[in-house]
Amino acid sequence: MAVLEILEFPDPRLRTVAKPVEKVDDRVRALIDDMFETMYDAPGIGLAASQVDIHEQIIVIDVSEDRSTPLVFINPEIEVLDQEIFQYDEGCLSVPGFYETVERPKHIRVKALDRNGQPFAMEPEGLLAVCIQHEQDHLLGKLFVDYISTLKRNRIRNKLEKQHRRQA
Ligand code: QAP
Ligand code: CO
């Protein structure tokens, strides 16, 4: 197990579109274990493989208070179930220190493979539904800052670029 390095906005690698996983094998399960270790260490509630520079369709999530409910979504497919919209102050491990309100569909159905390659479906709402959509966006090369104004996004980019220069 290992804590992996998380790419930070505006790293262009975060714009890569992830490919479907062809075979859920021990390599994929080892990556999932490392992704959970990285997410819990951060700590965060969700992480997409794209954020650790692996461009395959894998998401790990745990929105439980006591960090006891790890969820894995491989090759996720999302359907919106109704028109209701949910607002949430989203953050992202790839945009550390910044939170902005984003609107997304409140009720979704997600179909995916689990860590054994078995298909499953669920119909989450609220925070879990928001988190799945946020992480699915990462697999498409999208970030939550794409939904806010250009002015706000550029301010965040400038601040993070300055931090990255100081760290270099
Ligand atoms: C995505 O985000 C998410 O800025 C998961 O300094 C967030 O785990 C989906 C984090 C909210 C829906 C709602 C962020 C940790 C963690 C930071 C995270 C930070 C430290 C973010
Ligand atoms: Co994120």
JSON list of C-alpha atoms and ligand atoms in Angstrom, two decimals:
[
{"chain": "A", "resi": 1, "resn": "MET", "atom": "CA", "xyz": [0.00, 0.00, 0.00]},
{"chain": "A", "resi": 2, "resn": "ALA", "atom": "CA", "xyz": [1.17, 3.53, -0.72]},
{"chain": "A", "resi": 3, "resn": "VAL", "atom": "CA", "xyz": [0.07, 7.14, -0.51]},
{"chain": "A", "resi": 4, "resn": "LEU", "atom": "CA", "xyz": [0.23, 8.43, -4.09]},
{"chain": "A", "resi": 5, "resn": "GLU", "atom": "CA", "xyz": [1.05, 11.96, -5.26]},
{"chain": "A", "resi": 6, "resn": "ILE", "atom": "CA", "xyz": [-2.07, 13.99, -6.11]},
{"chain": "A", "resi": 7, "resn": "LEU", "atom": "CA", "xyz": [-1.93, 16.24, -9.21]},
{"chain": "A", "resi": 8, "resn": "GLU", "atom": "CA", "xyz": [-3.04, 19.82, -8.56]},
{"chain": "A", "resi": 9, "resn": "PHE", "atom": "CA", "xyz": [-4.90, 22.32, -10.75]},
{"chain": "A", "resi": 10, "resn": "PRO", "atom": "CA", "xyz": [-3.89, 23.66, -13.27]},
{"chain": "A", "resi": 11, "resn": "ASP", "atom": "CA", "xyz": [-1.79, 20.57, -14.09]},
{"chain": "A", "resi": 12, "resn": "PRO", "atom": "CA", "xyz": [-2.72, 19.73, -17.72]},
{"chain": "A", "resi": 13, "resn": "ARG", "atom": "CA", "xyz": [-2.63, 16.00, -16.94]},
{"chain": "A", "resi": 14, "resn": "LEU", "atom": "CA", "xyz": [-5.91, 16.50, -15.02]},
{"chain": "A", "resi": 15, "resn": "ARG", "atom": "CA", "xyz": [-7.52, 17.18, -18.44]},
{"chain": "A", "resi": 16, "resn": "THR", "atom": "CA", "xyz": [-6.78, 13.65, -19.72]},
{"chain": "A", "resi": 17, "resn": "VAL", "atom": "CA", "xyz": [-9.88, 11.57, -20.55]},
{"chain": "A", "resi": 18, "resn": "ALA", "atom": "CA", "xyz": [-9.68, 8.19, -18.74]},
{"chain": "A", "resi": 19, "resn": "LYS", "atom": "CA", "xyz": [-10.07, 4.86, -20.57]},
{"chain": "A", "resi": 20, "resn": "PRO", "atom": "CA", "xyz": [-12.37, 2.06, -19.39]},
{"chain": "A", "resi": 21, "resn": "VAL", "atom": "CA", "xyz": [-10.79, -0.72, -17.32]},
{"chain": "A", "resi": 22, "resn": "GLU", "atom": "CA", "xyz": [-10.74, -3.85, -19.50]},
{"chain": "A", "resi": 23, "resn": "LYS", "atom": "CA", "xyz": [-10.08, -6.40, -16.76]},
{"chain": "A", "resi": 24, "resn": "VAL", "atom": "CA", "xyz": [-10.56, -6.00, -13.02]},
{"chain": "A", "resi": 25, "resn": "ASP", "atom": "CA", "xyz": [-7.51, -7.92, -11.84]},
{"chain": "A", "resi": 26, "resn": "ASP", "atom": "CA", "xyz": [-4.99, -7.78, -8.99]},
{"chain": "A", "resi": 27, "resn": "ARG", "atom": "CA", "xyz": [-3.22, -4.79, -10.60]},
{"chain": "A", "resi": 28, "resn": "VAL", "atom": "CA", "xyz": [-6.47, -2.80, -10.50]},
{"chain": "A", "resi": 29, "resn": "ARG", "atom": "CA", "xyz": [-7.24, -3.95, -6.91]},
{"chain": "A", "resi": 30, "resn": "ALA", "atom": "CA", "xyz": [-3.74, -2.86, -5.76]},
{"chain": "A", "resi": 31, "resn": "LEU", "atom": "CA", "xyz": [-4.31, 0.55, -7.36]},
{"chain": "A", "resi": 32, "resn": "ILE", "atom": "CA", "xyz": [-7.70, 0.82, -5.62]},
{"chain": "A", "resi": 33, "resn": "ASP", "atom": "CA", "xyz": [-6.04, 0.04, -2.25]},
{"chain": "A", "resi": 34, "resn": "ASP", "atom": "CA", "xyz": [-3.45, 2.77, -2.88]},
{"chain": "A", "resi": 35, "resn": "MET", "atom": "CA", "xyz": [-6.21, 5.21, -3.89]},
{"chain": "A", "resi": 36, "resn": "PHE", "atom": "CA", "xyz": [-8.09, 4.55, -0.62]},
{"chain": "A", "resi": 37, "resn": "GLU", "atom": "CA", "xyz": [-4.89, 5.00, 1.38]},
{"chain": "A", "resi": 38, "resn": "THR", "atom": "CA", "xyz": [-4.24, 8.28, -0.46]},
{"chain": "A", "resi": 39, "resn": "MET", "atom": "CA", "xyz": [-7.83, 9.51, 0.06]},
{"chain": "A", "resi": 40, "resn": "TYR", "atom": "CA", "xyz": [-8.00, 8.60, 3.77]},
{"chain": "A", "resi": 41, "resn": "ASP", "atom": "CA", "xyz": [-4.54, 10.11, 4.37]},
{"chain": "A", "resi": 42, "resn": "ALA", "atom": "CA", "xyz": [-5.46, 13.44, 2.74]},
{"chain": "A", "resi": 43, "resn": "PRO", "atom": "CA", "xyz": [-8.18, 13.26, 4.17]},
{"chain": "A", "resi": 44, "resn": "GLY", "atom": "CA", "xyz": [-10.84, 13.37, 1.48]},
{"chain": "A", "resi": 45, "resn": "ILE", "atom": "CA", "xyz": [-14.24, 11.87, 0.67]},
{"chain": "A", "resi": 46, "resn": "GLY", "atom": "CA", "xyz": [-13.56, 10.97, -2.97]},
{"chain": "A", "resi": 47, "resn": "LEU", "atom": "CA", "xyz": [-10.68, 10.37, -5.37]},
{"chain": "A", "resi": 48, "resn": "ALA", "atom": "CA", "xyz": [-10.55, 9.57, -9.09]},
{"chain": "A", "resi": 49, "resn": "ALA", "atom": "CA", "xyz": [-7.59, 7.70, -10.65]},
{"chain": "A", "resi": 50, "resn": "SER", "atom": "CA", "xyz": [-7.01, 10.74, -12.92]},
{"chain": "A", "resi": 51, "resn": "GLN", "atom": "CA", "xyz": [-5.93, 12.71, -9.82]},
{"chain": "A", "resi": 52, "resn": "VAL", "atom": "CA", "xyz": [-3.02, 10.30, -9.26]},
{"chain": "A", "resi": 53, "resn": "ASP", "atom": "CA", "xyz": [-2.09, 10.44, -12.98]},
{"chain": "A", "resi": 54, "resn": "ILE", "atom": "CA", "xyz": [-3.64, 7.07, -13.84]},
{"chain": "A", "resi": 55, "resn": "HIS", "atom": "CA", "xyz": [-6.05, 7.58, -16.70]},
{"chain": "A", "resi": 56, "resn": "GLU", "atom": "CA", "xyz": [-8.38, 4.64, -16.17]},
{"chain": "A", "resi": 57, "resn": "GLN", "atom": "CA", "xyz": [-12.04, 4.83, -15.10]},
{"chain": "A", "resi": 58, "resn": "ILE", "atom": "CA", "xyz": [-11.69, 4.13, -11.36]},
{"chain": "A", "resi": 59, "resn": "ILE", "atom": "CA", "xyz": [-13.27, 6.09, -8.48]},
{"chain": "A", "resi": 60, "resn": "VAL", "atom": "CA", "xyz": [-13.06, 5.57, -4.71]},
{"chain": "A", "resi": 61, "resn": "ILE", "atom": "CA", "xyz": [-15.43, 7.31, -2.30]},
{"chain": "A", "resi": 62, "resn": "ASP", "atom": "CA", "xyz": [-16.25, 7.26, 1.43]},
{"chain": "A", "resi": 63, "resn": "VAL", "atom": "CA", "xyz": [-18.75, 9.91, 2.55]},
{"chain": "A", "resi": 64, "resn": "SER", "atom": "CA", "xyz": [-19.45, 8.21, 5.91]},
{"chain": "A", "resi": 65, "resn": "GLU", "atom": "CA", "xyz": [-18.69, 10.13, 9.15]},
{"chain": "A", "resi": 66, "resn": "ASP", "atom": "CA", "xyz": [-16.65, 7.27, 10.62]},
{"chain": "A", "resi": 67, "resn": "ARG", "atom": "CA", "xyz": [-14.76, 6.42, 7.38]},
{"chain": "A", "resi": 68, "resn": "SER", "atom": "CA", "xyz": [-16.26, 2.93, 7.43]},
{"chain": "A", "resi": 69, "resn": "THR", "atom": "CA", "xyz": [-18.02, 2.77, 4.06]},
{"chain": "A", "resi": 70, "resn": "PRO", "atom": "CA", "xyz": [-15.52, 2.51, 1.19]},
{"chain": "A", "resi": 71, "resn": "LEU", "atom": "CA", "xyz": [-17.20, 2.51, -2.24]},
{"chain": "A", "resi": 72, "resn": "VAL", "atom": "CA", "xyz": [-15.51, 1.59, -5.54]},
{"chain": "A", "resi": 73, "resn": "PHE", "atom": "CA", "xyz": [-16.84, 2.48, -8.98]},
{"chain": "A", "resi": 74, "resn": "ILE", "atom": "CA", "xyz": [-15.08, 1.06, -12.05]},
{"chain": "A", "resi": 75, "resn": "ASN", "atom": "CA", "xyz": [-16.29, 2.17, -15.53]},
{"chain": "A", "resi": 76, "resn": "PRO", "atom": "CA", "xyz": [-19.16, 4.17, -13.98]},
{"chain": "A", "resi": 77, "resn": "GLU", "atom": "CA", "xyz": [-22.20, 5.20, -16.04]},
{"chain": "A", "resi": 78, "resn": "ILE", "atom": "CA", "xyz": [-24.49, 7.89, -14.66]},
{"chain": "A", "resi": 79, "resn": "GLU", "atom": "CA", "xyz": [-28.16, 8.60, -15.46]},
{"chain": "A", "resi": 80, "resn": "VAL", "atom": "CA", "xyz": [-30.01, 11.59, -14.05]},
{"chain": "A", "resi": 81, "resn": "LEU", "atom": "CA", "xyz": [-33.29, 10.42, -12.43]},
{"chain": "A", "resi": 82, "resn": "ASP", "atom": "CA", "xyz": [-35.22, 13.70, -12.11]},
{"chain": "A", "resi": 83, "resn": "GLN", "atom": "CA", "xyz": [-34.96, 17.46, -12.54]},
{"chain": "A", "resi": 84, "resn": "GLU", "atom": "CA", "xyz": [-34.19, 18.33, -8.94]},
{"chain": "A", "resi": 85, "resn": "ILE", "atom": "CA", "xyz": [-30.94, 20.28, -8.42]},
{"chain": "A", "resi": 86, "resn": "PHE", "atom": "CA", "xyz": [-28.71, 20.12, -5.34]},
{"chain": "A", "resi": 87, "resn": "GLN", "atom": "CA", "xyz": [-26.26, 22.87, -4.31]},
{"chain": "A", "resi": 88, "resn": "TYR", "atom": "CA", "xyz": [-23.11, 21.93, -2.45]},
{"chain": "A", "resi": 89, "resn": "ASP", "atom": "CA", "xyz": [-19.91, 23.76, -1.46]},
{"chain": "A", "resi": 90, "resn": "GLU", "atom": "CA", "xyz": [-17.51, 21.49, -3.31]},
{"chain": "A", "resi": 91, "resn": "GLY", "atom": "CA", "xyz": [-13.82, 21.10, -2.71]},
{"chain": "A", "resi": 92, "resn": "CYS", "atom": "CA", "xyz": [-11.24, 18.86, -4.38]},
{"chain": "A", "resi": 93, "resn": "LEU", "atom": "CA", "xyz": [-7.95, 17.30, -3.35]},
{"chain": "A", "resi": 94, "resn": "SER", "atom": "CA", "xyz": [-6.59, 18.65, -6.67]},
{"chain": "A", "resi": 95, "resn": "VAL", "atom": "CA", "xyz": [-7.70, 22.21, -5.77]},
{"chain": "A", "resi": 96, "resn": "PRO", "atom": "CA", "xyz": [-6.55, 22.35, -2.13]},
{"chain": "A", "resi": 97, "resn": "GLY", "atom": "CA", "xyz": [-7.87, 25.16, 0.04]},
{"chain": "A", "resi": 98, "resn": "PHE", "atom": "CA", "xyz": [-10.67, 26.32, -2.27]},
{"chain": "A", "resi": 99, "resn": "TYR", "atom": "CA", "xyz": [-14.41, 25.65, -2.04]},
{"chain": "A", "resi": 100, "resn": "GLU", "atom": "CA", "xyz": [-17.19, 26.92, -4.31]},
{"chain": "A", "resi": 101, "resn": "THR", "atom": "CA", "xyz": [-20.91, 26.23, -4.62]},
{"chain": "A", "resi": 102, "resn": "VAL", "atom": "CA", "xyz": [-21.76, 23.96, -7.54]},
{"chain": "A", "resi": 103, "resn": "GLU", "atom": "CA", "xyz": [-25.23, 22.87, -8.73]},
{"chain": "A", "resi": 104, "resn": "ARG", "atom": "CA", "xyz": [-25.75, 19.32, -9.92]},
{"chain": "A", "resi": 105, "resn": "PRO", "atom": "CA", "xyz": [-28.64, 16.87, -10.32]},
{"chain": "A", "resi": 106, "resn": "LYS", "atom": "CA", "xyz": [-29.71, 15.57, -6.89]},
{"chain": "A", "resi": 107, "resn": "HIS", "atom": "CA", "xyz": [-30.90, 12.10, -7.86]},
{"chain": "A", "resi": 108, "resn": "ILE", "atom": "CA", "xyz": [-28.88, 9.79, -10.09]},
{"chain": "A", "resi": 109, "resn": "ARG", "atom": "CA", "xyz": [-28.57, 6.14, -10.97]},
{"chain": "A", "resi": 110, "resn": "VAL", "atom": "CA", "xyz": [-25.00, 4.87, -11.28]},
{"chain": "A", "resi": 111, "resn": "LYS", "atom": "CA", "xyz": [-24.02, 1.56, -12.84]},
{"chain": "A", "resi": 112, "resn": "ALA", "atom": "CA", "xyz": [-20.45, 0.36, -12.38]},
{"chain": "A", "resi": 113, "resn": "LEU", "atom": "CA", "xyz": [-18.22, -2.64, -11.66]},
{"chain": "A", "resi": 114, "resn": "ASP", "atom": "CA", "xyz": [-17.07, -3.37, -8.11]},
{"chain": "A", "resi": 115, "resn": "ARG", "atom": "CA", "xyz": [-13.55, -4.43, -7.07]},
{"chain": "A", "resi": 116, "resn": "ASN", "atom": "CA", "xyz": [-14.33, -8.00, -8.12]},
{"chain": "A", "resi": 117, "resn": "GLY", "atom": "CA", "xyz": [-15.50, -6.93, -11.58]},
{"chain": "A", "resi": 118, "resn": "GLN", "atom": "CA", "xyz": [-19.15, -7.58, -10.68]},
{"chain": "A", "resi": 119, "resn": "PRO", "atom": "CA", "xyz": [-21.71, -5.12, -12.12]},
{"chain": "A", "resi": 120, "resn": "PHE", "atom": "CA", "xyz": [-23.89, -3.27, -9.61]},
{"chain": "A", "resi": 121, "resn": "ALA", "atom": "CA", "xyz": [-26.23, -0.27, -9.62]},
{"chain": "A", "resi": 122, "resn": "MET", "atom": "CA", "xyz": [-27.35, 2.21, -6.98]},
{"chain": "A", "resi": 123, "resn": "GLU", "atom": "CA", "xyz": [-29.60, 5.27, -6.82]},
{"chain": "A", "resi": 124, "resn": "PRO", "atom": "CA", "xyz": [-27.92, 7.72, -4.46]},
{"chain": "A", "resi": 125, "resn": "GLU", "atom": "CA", "xyz": [-29.05, 11.25, -3.71]},
{"chain": "A", "resi": 126, "resn": "GLY", "atom": "CA", "xyz": [-27.54, 14.28, -1.98]},
{"chain": "A", "resi": 127, "resn": "LEU", "atom": "CA", "xyz": [-23.85, 14.28, -1.02]},
{"chain": "A", "resi": 128, "resn": "LEU", "atom": "CA", "xyz": [-23.07, 10.80, -2.38]},
{"chain": "A", "resi": 129, "resn": "ALA", "atom": "CA", "xyz": [-24.72, 11.63, -5.71]},
{"chain": "A", "resi": 130, "resn": "VAL", "atom": "CA", "xyz": [-22.76, 14.91, -5.87]},
{"chain": "A", "resi": 131, "resn": "CYS", "atom": "CA", "xyz": [-19.50, 13.15, -5.03]},
{"chain": "A", "resi": 132, "resn": "ILE", "atom": "CA", "xyz": [-19.99, 10.47, -7.70]},
{"chain": "A", "resi": 133, "resn": "GLN", "atom": "CA", "xyz": [-20.68, 13.18, -10.31]},
{"chain": "A", "resi": 134, "resn": "HIS", "atom": "CA", "xyz": [-17.63, 15.21, -9.18]},
{"chain": "A", "resi": 135, "resn": "GLU", "atom": "CA", "xyz": [-15.37, 12.15, -9.46]},
{"chain": "A", "resi": 136, "resn": "GLN", "atom": "CA", "xyz": [-16.89, 11.06, -12.79]},
{"chain": "A", "resi": 137, "resn": "ASP", "atom": "CA", "xyz": [-16.03, 14.56, -14.08]},
{"chain": "A", "resi": 138, "resn": "HIS", "atom": "CA", "xyz": [-12.35, 13.89, -13.22]},
{"chain": "A", "resi": 139, "resn": "LEU", "atom": "CA", "xyz": [-12.48, 10.80, -15.47]},
{"chain": "A", "resi": 140, "resn": "LEU", "atom": "CA", "xyz": [-13.70, 13.10, -18.27]},
{"chain": "A", "resi": 141, "resn": "GLY", "atom": "CA", "xyz": [-10.92, 15.65, -17.62]},
{"chain": "A", "resi": 142, "resn": "LYS", "atom": "CA", "xyz": [-13.29, 18.07, -15.89]},
{"chain": "A", "resi": 143, "resn": "LEU", "atom": "CA", "xyz": [-12.87, 19.90, -12.57]},
{"chain": "A", "resi": 144, "resn": "PHE", "atom": "CA", "xyz": [-15.42, 21.64, -10.31]},
{"chain": "A", "resi": 145, "resn": "VAL", "atom": "CA", "xyz": [-13.72, 24.97, -11.04]},
{"chain": "A", "resi": 146, "resn": "ASP", "atom": "CA", "xyz": [-14.97, 24.61, -14.63]},
{"chain": "A", "resi": 147, "resn": "TYR", "atom": "CA", "xyz": [-18.47, 25.39, -13.29]},
{"chain": "A", "resi": 148, "resn": "ILE", "atom": "CA", "xyz": [-17.55, 28.72, -11.60]},
{"chain": "A", "resi": 149, "resn": "SER", "atom": "CA", "xyz": [-16.81, 32.10, -13.17]},
{"chain": "A", "resi": 150, "resn": "THR", "atom": "CA", "xyz": [-13.64, 32.62, -15.20]},
{"chain": "A", "resi": 151, "resn": "LEU", "atom": "CA", "xyz": [-12.64, 35.36, -12.76]},
{"chain": "A", "resi": 152, "resn": "LYS", "atom": "CA", "xyz": [-12.86, 33.04, -9.75]},
{"chain": "A", "resi": 153, "resn": "ARG", "atom": "CA", "xyz": [-11.17, 30.16, -11.62]},
{"chain": "A", "resi": 154, "resn": "ASN", "atom": "CA", "xyz": [-8.26, 32.40, -12.71]},
{"chain": "A", "resi": 155, "resn": "ARG", "atom": "CA", "xyz": [-7.80, 33.70, -9.16]},
{"chain": "A", "resi": 156, "resn": "ILE", "atom": "CA", "xyz": [-7.60, 30.11, -7.87]},
{"chain": "A", "resi": 157, "resn": "ARG", "atom": "CA", "xyz": [-5.19, 29.17, -10.67]},
{"chain": "A", "resi": 158, "resn": "ASN", "atom": "CA", "xyz": [-2.90, 32.13, -9.91]},
{"chain": "A", "resi": 159, "resn": "LYS", "atom": "CA", "xyz": [-2.84, 31.35, -6.17]},
{"chain": "A", "resi": 160, "resn": "LEU", "atom": "CA", "xyz": [-2.08, 27.66, -6.71]},
{"chain": "A", "resi": 161, "resn": "GLU", "atom": "CA", "xyz": [0.58, 28.44, -9.36]},
{"chain": "A", "resi": 162, "resn": "LYS", "atom": "CA", "xyz": [2.28, 30.79, -6.87]},
{"chain": "A", "resi": 163, "resn": "GLN", "atom": "CA", "xyz": [2.22, 28.05, -4.20]},
{"chain": "A", "resi": 164, "resn": "HIS", "atom": "CA", "xyz": [3.63, 25.54, -6.68]},
{"chain": "A", "resi": 165, "resn": "ARG", "atom": "CA", "xyz": [6.47, 27.95, -7.60]},
{"chain": "A", "resi": 166, "resn": "ARG", "atom": "CA", "xyz": [7.29, 28.39, -3.91]},
{"chain": "A", "resi": 167, "resn": "GLN", "atom": "CA", "xyz": [7.29, 24.61, -3.44]},
{"chain": "A", "resi": 168, "resn": "ALA", "atom": "CA", "xyz": [9.53, 24.01, -6.50]},
{"chain": "B", "resi": 1, "resn": "QAP", "atom": "C1", "xyz": [-14.95, 15.72, -3.92]},
{"chain": "B", "resi": 1, "resn": "QAP", "atom": "O1", "xyz": [-13.26, 16.20, -2.39]},
{"chain": "B", "resi": 1, "resn": "QAP", "atom": "C2", "xyz": [-16.18, 16.37, -3.36]},
{"chain": "B", "resi": 1, "resn": "QAP", "atom": "O2", "xyz": [-9.40, 21.77, -0.29]},
{"chain": "B", "resi": 1, "resn": "QAP", "atom": "C3", "xyz": [-14.03, 15.12, -2.90]},
{"chain": "B", "resi": 1, "resn": "QAP", "atom": "O3", "xyz": [-7.50, 21.46, 1.57]},
{"chain": "B", "resi": 1, "resn": "QAP", "atom": "C4", "xyz": [-16.11, 17.35, -2.38]},
{"chain": "B", "resi": 1, "resn": "QAP", "atom": "O4", "xyz": [-12.37, 14.93, -0.80]},
{"chain": "B", "resi": 1, "resn": "QAP", "atom": "C5", "xyz": [-17.37, 16.03, -3.85]},
{"chain": "B", "resi": 1, "resn": "QAP", "atom": "C6", "xyz": [-9.99, 18.27, 0.54]},
{"chain": "B", "resi": 1, "resn": "QAP", "atom": "C7", "xyz": [-17.25, 17.93, -1.89]},
{"chain": "B", "resi": 1, "resn": "QAP", "atom": "C8", "xyz": [-18.52, 16.60, -3.36]},
{"chain": "B", "resi": 1, "resn": "QAP", "atom": "C9", "xyz": [-18.47, 17.53, -2.38]},
{"chain": "B", "resi": 1, "resn": "QAP", "atom": "C10", "xyz": [-10.11, 19.51, -0.05]},
{"chain": "B", "resi": 1, "resn": "QAP", "atom": "C11", "xyz": [-9.01, 18.11, 1.51]},
{"chain": "B", "resi": 1, "resn": "QAP", "atom": "C12", "xyz": [-10.83, 17.16, 0.16]},
{"chain": "B", "resi": 1, "resn": "QAP", "atom": "C13", "xyz": [-9.28, 20.55, 0.30]},
{"chain": "B", "resi": 1, "resn": "QAP", "atom": "C14", "xyz": [-12.46, 16.02, -1.31]},
{"chain": "B", "resi": 1, "resn": "QAP", "atom": "C15", "xyz": [-8.30, 20.38, 1.26]},
{"chain": "B", "resi": 1, "resn": "QAP", "atom": "C16", "xyz": [-8.18, 19.16, 1.88]},
{"chain": "B", "resi": 1, "resn": "QAP", "atom": "C17", "xyz": [-11.69, 17.19, -0.89]},
{"chain": "B", "resi": 2, "resn": "CO", "atom": "CO", "xyz": [-11.92, 16.35, -7.14]}
]
